[in-house]
Amino acid sequence: MKEQIQALVDRVKAVQNLSDLENLRIEAIGKKGILTQQFATLKNLEGEAKKAFAKEINELKELFENALSEAKTQILQKDIQEKLAKESIDASLFSTLRKTSYGHPIHQTMDKIIDFFVGMNFSLCTGPLVEDDFHNFEALNLPKSHPARDMADTFYFKDSMLLRTHTSPVQIRAMKSKSLPIAMIAPGNVFRRDYDLTHSPMFHQVEGLVVEQKDKVSFVHLKFILEDFLHYMFGDVKIRFRSSFFPFTEPSAEVDISCVFCEGAGCRVCSHTGWLEVLGCGIVNQKVFEAVDYKDVSGYAFGLGVERFAMLIHRVNDLRSFFETDLRVLEQF
Ligand code: DAH
């Protein structure tokens, strides 16, 4: 009998679910169970023999019941773990979430950018996410044939409305609603049909615009403020302005910083150039001023992608990890 019970105990230890466990319980201590039957034979014994046998089967019963309850606890615990792993939202975890909160890396970076320009007396402007063709393209000297209008990049609605593809349309809105001098930044979400390691269909930009009377604003002012800004964001990096083209600025430049990964020596991230492009800028094109009926003014503008800044600051190589809401990732910032 001892061997029989021991075999049952071994089977209990290997059981994976509660219904198999219940079957084993019945086999051992159910109405017709092995041990139950043994208890029934007690009445045929007497004296010391009865006592000794009773002791033996009670011990075996205890052994079996302990194994049973241990197995049950383990199965229940395993079930809970599996459930937790399966369900991304578990209300019982809320209390831990509430104790600490994390600034999202994109917002942290955005806040740092905003702090700099607010400190330089720039005001904050906003504009709608659903824009019209005029503000997003036309007024910014992006003619109908310009590739940036390509259906492949832009999310369109009916009636030539669209999700803004950049924050530059806020320039137009600011000039239409404000008087000189203007010094503003426009942080916000923008949308493009793009999705890979370094692009997502929604991302964040900060646009900057300064407009004053004619001849008061030059490339020197632009260069001064952006150099100061980039040192504030990236520390002791080298900065270079590279001539470029944007329809809304003339002349235009792209600004590079020395690679933060290899400090300019050349690596995979900077395509072995030692430089990383971080923003676009230029002197506001007269065509843009014409679109908002501004005369005798001068200005500069710039635009940057917040995700790119956050990736370089935090050395993140897959932009999508910012948007996957995985707390194990976000907690690290
Ligand atoms: N709007 C541009 C983009 O989305 C960024 C940009 C570049 C803005 C140059 C500007 C600028 O104001 O002068 O890529």
PDB file of C-alpha atoms in Angstrom, residues 78-322:
ATOM      1  CA  LYS A  78       1.118  29.166 -12.482  1.00  0.00           C
ATOM      2  CA  ASP A  79      -2.361  30.011 -13.775  1.00  0.00           C
ATOM      3  CA  ILE A  80      -2.143  33.518 -12.321  1.00  0.00           C
ATOM      4  CA  GLN A  81       1.298  34.061 -13.854  1.00  0.00           C
ATOM      5  CA  GLU A  82       0.077  32.931 -17.254  1.00  0.00           C
ATOM      6  CA  LYS A  83      -2.949  35.189 -17.010  1.00  0.00           C
ATOM      7  CA  LEU A  84      -0.786  38.159 -16.012  1.00  0.00           C
ATOM      8  CA  ALA A  85       1.572  37.562 -18.891  1.00  0.00           C
ATOM      9  CA  LYS A  86      -1.322  37.298 -21.353  1.00  0.00           C
ATOM     10  CA  GLU A  87      -3.263  40.377 -20.289  1.00  0.00           C
ATOM     11  CA  SER A  88      -1.488  43.635 -20.998  1.00  0.00           C
ATOM     12  CA  ILE A  89      -3.725  45.558 -18.611  1.00  0.00           C
ATOM     13  CA  ASP A  90      -4.122  44.131 -15.139  1.00  0.00           C
ATOM     14  CA  ALA A  91      -6.187  46.342 -12.866  1.00  0.00           C
ATOM     15  CA  SER A  92      -4.488  44.894  -9.796  1.00  0.00           C
ATOM     16  CA  LEU A  93      -1.244  46.541 -10.918  1.00  0.00           C
ATOM     17  CA  PHE A  94      -2.736  50.028 -10.926  1.00  0.00           C
ATOM     18  CA  SER A  95      -1.581  50.950  -7.462  1.00  0.00           C
ATOM     19  CA  THR A  96       2.064  50.439  -8.408  1.00  0.00           C
ATOM     20  CA  LEU A  97       1.607  52.492 -11.571  1.00  0.00           C
ATOM     21  CA  ARG A  98       0.144  55.355  -9.613  1.00  0.00           C
ATOM     22  CA  LYS A  99       3.049  55.577  -7.224  1.00  0.00           C
ATOM     23  CA  THR A 100       5.513  56.709  -9.867  1.00  0.00           C
ATOM     24  CA  SER A 101       5.047  58.507 -13.128  1.00  0.00           C
ATOM     25  CA  TYR A 102       7.565  58.948 -15.885  1.00  0.00           C
ATOM     26  CA  GLY A 103       7.938  61.821 -18.309  1.00  0.00           C
ATOM     27  CA  HIS A 104       7.788  60.293 -21.767  1.00  0.00           C
ATOM     28  CA  PRO A 105      11.201  60.744 -23.446  1.00  0.00           C
ATOM     29  CA  ILE A 106       9.585  62.654 -26.309  1.00  0.00           C
ATOM     30  CA  HIS A 107       7.892  65.066 -23.926  1.00  0.00           C
ATOM     31  CA  GLN A 108      11.057  65.443 -21.871  1.00  0.00           C
ATOM     32  CA  THR A 109      12.976  66.361 -25.011  1.00  0.00           C
ATOM     33  CA  MET A 110      10.189  68.646 -26.200  1.00  0.00           C
ATOM     34  CA  ASP A 111      10.152  70.404 -22.805  1.00  0.00           C
ATOM     35  CA  LYS A 112      13.891  70.948 -22.930  1.00  0.00           C
ATOM     36  CA  ILE A 113      13.630  72.463 -26.415  1.00  0.00           C
ATOM     37  CA  ILE A 114      10.743  74.693 -25.341  1.00  0.00           C
ATOM     38  CA  ASP A 115      12.621  75.827 -22.209  1.00  0.00           C
ATOM     39  CA  PHE A 116      15.508  77.057 -24.314  1.00  0.00           C
ATOM     40  CA  PHE A 117      13.423  79.148 -26.683  1.00  0.00           C
ATOM     41  CA  VAL A 118      11.077  80.487 -24.008  1.00  0.00           C
ATOM     42  CA  GLY A 119      14.232  81.594 -22.195  1.00  0.00           C
ATOM     43  CA  MET A 120      15.180  83.461 -25.379  1.00  0.00           C
ATOM     44  CA  ASN A 121      11.808  85.256 -25.336  1.00  0.00           C
ATOM     45  CA  PHE A 122      10.132  83.195 -28.053  1.00  0.00           C
ATOM     46  CA  SER A 123       6.396  82.718 -27.600  1.00  0.00           C
ATOM     47  CA  LEU A 124       4.558  79.405 -28.052  1.00  0.00           C
ATOM     48  CA  CYS A 125       2.109  79.032 -30.927  1.00  0.00           C
ATOM     49  CA  THR A 126      -0.170  76.180 -31.938  1.00  0.00           C
ATOM     50  CA  GLY A 127      -2.161  75.281 -35.018  1.00  0.00           C
ATOM     51  CA  PRO A 128      -4.669  72.620 -36.037  1.00  0.00           C
ATOM     52  CA  LEU A 129      -3.577  69.058 -36.784  1.00  0.00           C
ATOM     53  CA  VAL A 130      -6.098  68.875 -39.610  1.00  0.00           C
ATOM     54  CA  GLU A 131      -4.826  71.555 -41.969  1.00  0.00           C
ATOM     55  CA  ASP A 132      -5.855  72.907 -45.331  1.00  0.00           C
ATOM     56  CA  ASP A 133      -3.783  72.859 -48.467  1.00  0.00           C
ATOM     57  CA  PHE A 134      -3.115  76.596 -48.303  1.00  0.00           C
ATOM     58  CA  HIS A 135      -1.422  76.613 -44.875  1.00  0.00           C
ATOM     59  CA  ASN A 136       0.389  73.269 -45.182  1.00  0.00           C
ATOM     60  CA  PHE A 137       1.666  73.739 -48.741  1.00  0.00           C
ATOM     61  CA  GLU A 138       0.591  76.668 -50.900  1.00  0.00           C
ATOM     62  CA  ALA A 139       1.520  79.564 -48.592  1.00  0.00           C
ATOM     63  CA  LEU A 140       4.853  77.875 -47.847  1.00  0.00           C
ATOM     64  CA  ASN A 141       5.783  78.041 -51.513  1.00  0.00           C
ATOM     65  CA  LEU A 142       5.169  74.341 -52.041  1.00  0.00           C
ATOM     66  CA  PRO A 143       3.655  74.405 -55.501  1.00  0.00           C
ATOM     67  CA  LYS A 144       1.107  71.826 -56.641  1.00  0.00           C
ATOM     68  CA  SER A 145       3.799  69.738 -58.336  1.00  0.00           C
ATOM     69  CA  HIS A 146       6.115  69.560 -55.305  1.00  0.00           C
ATOM     70  CA  PRO A 147       7.051  65.990 -54.263  1.00  0.00           C
ATOM     71  CA  ALA A 148       6.183  66.726 -50.600  1.00  0.00           C
ATOM     72  CA  ARG A 149       2.550  66.811 -51.695  1.00  0.00           C
ATOM     73  CA  ASP A 150       2.795  63.298 -53.002  1.00  0.00           C
ATOM     74  CA  MET A 151      -0.119  61.097 -51.950  1.00  0.00           C
ATOM     75  CA  ALA A 152       2.521  58.660 -50.695  1.00  0.00           C
ATOM     76  CA  ASP A 153       3.601  61.043 -47.912  1.00  0.00           C
ATOM     77  CA  THR A 154       0.445  62.889 -46.938  1.00  0.00           C
ATOM     78  CA  PHE A 155      -2.738  61.674 -45.240  1.00  0.00           C
ATOM     79  CA  TYR A 156      -5.564  63.386 -47.122  1.00  0.00           C
ATOM     80  CA  PHE A 157      -9.199  63.987 -46.192  1.00  0.00           C
ATOM     81  CA  LYS A 158     -11.920  65.153 -48.520  1.00  0.00           C
ATOM     82  CA  ASP A 159     -12.011  68.772 -49.780  1.00  0.00           C
ATOM     83  CA  SER A 160      -8.212  69.162 -49.842  1.00  0.00           C
ATOM     84  CA  MET A 161      -7.977  68.921 -46.058  1.00  0.00           C
ATOM     85  CA  LEU A 162      -5.086  66.860 -44.692  1.00  0.00           C
ATOM     86  CA  LEU A 163      -3.160  65.881 -41.574  1.00  0.00           C
ATOM     87  CA  ARG A 164      -0.380  68.447 -41.363  1.00  0.00           C
ATOM     88  CA  THR A 165       2.905  67.005 -42.591  1.00  0.00           C
ATOM     89  CA  HIS A 166       5.005  69.531 -40.653  1.00  0.00           C
ATOM     90  CA  THR A 167       4.629  72.333 -38.098  1.00  0.00           C
ATOM     91  CA  SER A 168       5.587  74.985 -40.673  1.00  0.00           C
ATOM     92  CA  PRO A 169       1.911  75.904 -41.362  1.00  0.00           C
ATOM     93  CA  VAL A 170       1.875  77.459 -37.869  1.00  0.00           C
ATOM     94  CA  GLN A 171       4.306  80.078 -39.286  1.00  0.00           C
ATOM     95  CA  ILE A 172       1.591  81.171 -41.670  1.00  0.00           C
ATOM     96  CA  ARG A 173      -1.070  81.251 -38.963  1.00  0.00           C
ATOM     97  CA  ALA A 174       1.208  83.206 -36.613  1.00  0.00           C
ATOM     98  CA  MET A 175       2.013  85.817 -39.271  1.00  0.00           C
ATOM     99  CA  LYS A 176      -1.656  86.205 -40.082  1.00  0.00           C
ATOM    100  CA  SER A 177      -2.663  86.735 -36.462  1.00  0.00           C
ATOM    101  CA  LYS A 178       0.280  88.588 -34.906  1.00  0.00           C
ATOM    102  CA  SER A 179       2.056  91.865 -35.451  1.00  0.00           C
ATOM    103  CA  LEU A 180       5.803  92.458 -35.623  1.00  0.00           C
ATOM    104  CA  PRO A 181       8.157  91.610 -34.140  1.00  0.00           C
ATOM    105  CA  ILE A 182       7.428  87.882 -34.147  1.00  0.00           C
ATOM    106  CA  ALA A 183       9.591  85.334 -32.333  1.00  0.00           C
ATOM    107  CA  MET A 184       7.728  82.107 -31.930  1.00  0.00           C
ATOM    108  CA  ILE A 185       8.095  78.371 -31.763  1.00  0.00           C
ATOM    109  CA  ALA A 186       5.399  75.865 -32.653  1.00  0.00           C
ATOM    110  CA  PRO A 187       5.800  72.431 -31.079  1.00  0.00           C
ATOM    111  CA  GLY A 188       3.387  69.687 -32.044  1.00  0.00           C
ATOM    112  CA  ASN A 189       2.469  66.443 -33.762  1.00  0.00           C
ATOM    113  CA  VAL A 190       2.815  65.924 -37.489  1.00  0.00           C
ATOM    114  CA  PHE A 191       1.823  63.031 -39.729  1.00  0.00           C
ATOM    115  CA  ARG A 192       3.353  61.247 -42.693  1.00  0.00           C
ATOM    116  CA  ARG A 193       2.827  57.890 -44.333  1.00  0.00           C
ATOM    117  CA  ASP A 194       6.051  56.368 -43.143  1.00  0.00           C
ATOM    118  CA  TYR A 195       6.998  53.513 -40.815  1.00  0.00           C
ATOM    119  CA  ASP A 196      10.453  52.055 -40.173  1.00  0.00           C
ATOM    120  CA  LEU A 197      13.393  52.210 -37.749  1.00  0.00           C
ATOM    121  CA  THR A 198      13.603  55.989 -37.931  1.00  0.00           C
ATOM    122  CA  HIS A 199      10.111  57.016 -39.104  1.00  0.00           C
ATOM    123  CA  SER A 200       6.650  56.707 -37.631  1.00  0.00           C
ATOM    124  CA  PRO A 201       3.340  57.921 -39.103  1.00  0.00           C
ATOM    125  CA  MET A 202       2.959  60.381 -36.216  1.00  0.00           C
ATOM    126  CA  PHE A 203       5.917  62.257 -34.876  1.00  0.00           C
ATOM    127  CA  HIS A 204       6.754  65.619 -33.316  1.00  0.00           C
ATOM    128  CA  GLN A 205       8.382  68.725 -34.661  1.00  0.00           C
ATOM    129  CA  VAL A 206       9.281  72.146 -33.370  1.00  0.00           C
ATOM    130  CA  GLU A 207       9.076  74.990 -35.849  1.00  0.00           C
ATOM    131  CA  GLY A 208      10.698  78.348 -35.185  1.00  0.00           C
ATOM    132  CA  LEU A 209      10.067  81.721 -36.791  1.00  0.00           C
ATOM    133  CA  VAL A 210      11.456  85.198 -36.250  1.00  0.00           C
ATOM    134  CA  VAL A 211      10.158  88.137 -38.284  1.00  0.00           C
ATOM    135  CA  GLU A 212      11.142  91.757 -37.942  1.00  0.00           C
ATOM    136  CA  GLN A 213      11.317  94.833 -40.120  1.00  0.00           C
ATOM    137  CA  LYS A 214      13.318  94.708 -43.334  1.00  0.00           C
ATOM    138  CA  ASP A 215      17.066  94.084 -42.944  1.00  0.00           C
ATOM    139  CA  LYS A 216      16.794  93.566 -39.188  1.00  0.00           C
ATOM    140  CA  VAL A 217      17.113  89.791 -39.324  1.00  0.00           C
ATOM    141  CA  SER A 218      19.969  87.995 -41.028  1.00  0.00           C
ATOM    142  CA  PHE A 219      21.569  84.577 -41.287  1.00  0.00           C
ATOM    143  CA  VAL A 220      24.010  85.638 -38.557  1.00  0.00           C
ATOM    144  CA  HIS A 221      21.174  85.854 -36.012  1.00  0.00           C
ATOM    145  CA  LEU A 222      19.889  82.468 -37.103  1.00  0.00           C
ATOM    146  CA  LYS A 223      23.320  80.887 -36.858  1.00  0.00           C
ATOM    147  CA  PHE A 224      23.970  82.398 -33.447  1.00  0.00           C
ATOM    148  CA  ILE A 225      20.757  81.164 -31.861  1.00  0.00           C
ATOM    149  CA  LEU A 226      20.900  77.681 -33.386  1.00  0.00           C
ATOM    150  CA  GLU A 227      24.505  77.135 -32.329  1.00  0.00           C
ATOM    151  CA  ASP A 228      23.639  78.159 -28.808  1.00  0.00           C
ATOM    152  CA  PHE A 229      20.574  75.901 -28.890  1.00  0.00           C
ATOM    153  CA  LEU A 230      22.459  72.844 -30.159  1.00  0.00           C
ATOM    154  CA  HIS A 231      25.145  73.209 -27.509  1.00  0.00           C
ATOM    155  CA  TYR A 232      22.384  73.435 -24.913  1.00  0.00           C
ATOM    156  CA  MET A 233      20.826  70.208 -26.223  1.00  0.00           C
ATOM    157  CA  PHE A 234      23.899  68.116 -27.070  1.00  0.00           C
ATOM    158  CA  GLY A 235      26.709  69.649 -25.038  1.00  0.00           C
ATOM    159  CA  ASP A 236      30.155  70.067 -26.508  1.00  0.00           C
ATOM    160  CA  VAL A 237      29.552  69.082 -30.149  1.00  0.00           C
ATOM    161  CA  LYS A 238      30.902  70.569 -33.362  1.00  0.00           C
ATOM    162  CA  ILE A 239      28.288  72.291 -35.539  1.00  0.00           C
ATOM    163  CA  ARG A 240      28.246  72.933 -39.266  1.00  0.00           C
ATOM    164  CA  PHE A 241      25.763  74.633 -41.577  1.00  0.00           C
ATOM    165  CA  ARG A 242      25.404  72.955 -44.952  1.00  0.00           C
ATOM    166  CA  SER A 243      23.730  74.716 -47.854  1.00  0.00           C
ATOM    167  CA  SER A 244      20.437  73.036 -48.735  1.00  0.00           C
ATOM    168  CA  PHE A 245      16.989  73.656 -50.237  1.00  0.00           C
ATOM    169  CA  PHE A 246      13.558  74.227 -48.722  1.00  0.00           C
ATOM    170  CA  PRO A 247      10.808  75.952 -50.689  1.00  0.00           C
ATOM    171  CA  PHE A 248       9.936  78.214 -47.744  1.00  0.00           C
ATOM    172  CA  THR A 249      13.450  79.529 -47.089  1.00  0.00           C
ATOM    173  CA  GLU A 250      16.048  81.131 -49.317  1.00  0.00           C
ATOM    174  CA  PRO A 251      18.908  80.644 -48.694  1.00  0.00           C
ATOM    175  CA  SER A 252      18.383  77.387 -46.816  1.00  0.00           C
ATOM    176  CA  ALA A 253      20.688  75.240 -44.746  1.00  0.00           C
ATOM    177  CA  GLU A 254      20.745  71.940 -42.999  1.00  0.00           C
ATOM    178  CA  VAL A 255      22.595  71.837 -39.706  1.00  0.00           C
ATOM    179  CA  ASP A 256      24.802  68.938 -38.652  1.00  0.00           C
ATOM    180  CA  ILE A 257      26.385  68.146 -35.309  1.00  0.00           C
ATOM    181  CA  SER A 258      29.471  65.979 -34.880  1.00  0.00           C
ATOM    182  CA  CYS A 259      28.308  62.400 -34.341  1.00  0.00           C
ATOM    183  CA  VAL A 260      27.402  61.830 -30.680  1.00  0.00           C
ATOM    184  CA  PHE A 261      28.188  58.120 -30.996  1.00  0.00           C
ATOM    185  CA  CYS A 262      31.740  58.278 -32.384  1.00  0.00           C
ATOM    186  CA  GLU A 263      32.539  61.942 -31.640  1.00  0.00           C
ATOM    187  CA  GLY A 264      33.192  62.561 -35.296  1.00  0.00           C
ATOM    188  CA  ALA A 265      35.503  59.620 -35.968  1.00  0.00           C
ATOM    189  CA  GLY A 266      32.974  57.919 -38.265  1.00  0.00           C
ATOM    190  CA  CYS A 267      30.649  55.040 -37.424  1.00  0.00           C
ATOM    191  CA  ARG A 268      27.628  53.133 -38.717  1.00  0.00           C
ATOM    192  CA  VAL A 269      25.116  55.648 -37.271  1.00  0.00           C
ATOM    193  CA  CYS A 270      26.667  58.647 -39.052  1.00  0.00           C
ATOM    194  CA  SER A 271      27.325  56.572 -42.212  1.00  0.00           C
ATOM    195  CA  HIS A 272      31.041  57.073 -41.554  1.00  0.00           C
ATOM    196  CA  THR A 273      30.800  60.826 -42.183  1.00  0.00           C
ATOM    197  CA  GLY A 274      31.306  61.886 -38.553  1.00  0.00           C
ATOM    198  CA  TRP A 275      28.241  64.168 -38.847  1.00  0.00           C
ATOM    199  CA  LEU A 276      24.550  63.868 -37.991  1.00  0.00           C
ATOM    200  CA  GLU A 277      21.917  66.101 -39.547  1.00  0.00           C
ATOM    201  CA  VAL A 278      19.649  67.581 -36.883  1.00  0.00           C
ATOM    202  CA  LEU A 279      17.621  70.435 -38.345  1.00  0.00           C
ATOM    203  CA  GLY A 280      16.643  72.544 -41.331  1.00  0.00           C
ATOM    204  CA  CYS A 281      16.601  76.326 -41.437  1.00  0.00           C
ATOM    205  CA  GLY A 282      16.957  79.413 -43.551  1.00  0.00           C
ATOM    206  CA  ILE A 283      15.955  82.970 -44.331  1.00  0.00           C
ATOM    207  CA  VAL A 284      12.204  83.173 -44.935  1.00  0.00           C
ATOM    208  CA  ASN A 285      11.478  83.158 -48.656  1.00  0.00           C
ATOM    209  CA  GLN A 286       9.856  86.376 -49.918  1.00  0.00           C
ATOM    210  CA  LYS A 287       7.180  84.204 -51.554  1.00  0.00           C
ATOM    211  CA  VAL A 288       6.036  83.164 -48.053  1.00  0.00           C
ATOM    212  CA  PHE A 289       5.780  86.808 -46.970  1.00  0.00           C
ATOM    213  CA  GLU A 290       3.784  87.559 -50.129  1.00  0.00           C
ATOM    214  CA  ALA A 291       1.314  84.770 -49.259  1.00  0.00           C
ATOM    215  CA  VAL A 292       0.471  86.517 -45.969  1.00  0.00           C
ATOM    216  CA  ASP A 293       0.678  90.075 -47.397  1.00  0.00           C
ATOM    217  CA  TYR A 294       3.761  91.043 -45.432  1.00  0.00           C
ATOM    218  CA  LYS A 295       5.884  93.796 -46.966  1.00  0.00           C
ATOM    219  CA  ASP A 296       9.306  95.168 -46.020  1.00  0.00           C
ATOM    220  CA  VAL A 297      10.064  92.495 -43.469  1.00  0.00           C
ATOM    221  CA  SER A 298      12.864  90.013 -42.921  1.00  0.00           C
ATOM    222  CA  GLY A 299      12.908  86.741 -41.022  1.00  0.00           C
ATOM    223  CA  TYR A 300      14.412  83.386 -40.366  1.00  0.00           C
ATOM    224  CA  ALA A 301      12.846  80.000 -39.720  1.00  0.00           C
ATOM    225  CA  PHE A 302      13.895  76.554 -38.615  1.00  0.00           C
ATOM    226  CA  GLY A 303      12.335  73.171 -38.062  1.00  0.00           C
ATOM    227  CA  LEU A 304      13.417  70.030 -36.249  1.00  0.00           C
ATOM    228  CA  GLY A 305      12.184  66.548 -35.442  1.00  0.00           C
ATOM    229  CA  VAL A 306      11.822  65.875 -31.720  1.00  0.00           C
ATOM    230  CA  GLU A 307      12.098  62.063 -32.053  1.00  0.00           C
ATOM    231  CA  ARG A 308      15.446  62.453 -33.800  1.00  0.00           C
ATOM    232  CA  PHE A 309      16.712  64.643 -30.963  1.00  0.00           C
ATOM    233  CA  ALA A 310      15.439  62.177 -28.336  1.00  0.00           C
ATOM    234  CA  MET A 311      17.066  59.247 -30.176  1.00  0.00           C
ATOM    235  CA  LEU A 312      20.433  60.999 -30.275  1.00  0.00           C
ATOM    236  CA  ILE A 313      20.247  62.248 -26.688  1.00  0.00           C
ATOM    237  CA  HIS A 314      19.258  58.837 -25.281  1.00  0.00           C
ATOM    238  CA  ARG A 315      21.139  56.684 -27.842  1.00  0.00           C
ATOM    239  CA  VAL A 316      17.942  54.906 -28.919  1.00  0.00           C
ATOM    240  CA  ASN A 317      18.234  53.211 -32.306  1.00  0.00           C
ATOM    241  CA  ASP A 318      14.612  52.228 -32.976  1.00  0.00           C
ATOM    242  CA  LEU A 319      12.212  55.154 -32.936  1.00  0.00           C
ATOM    243  CA  ARG A 320       9.248  52.807 -32.652  1.00  0.00           C
ATOM    244  CA  SER A 321      10.222  51.901 -29.083  1.00  0.00           C
ATOM    245  CA  PHE A 322       9.031  55.403 -28.059  1.00  0.00           C
TER     246      PHE A 322
END
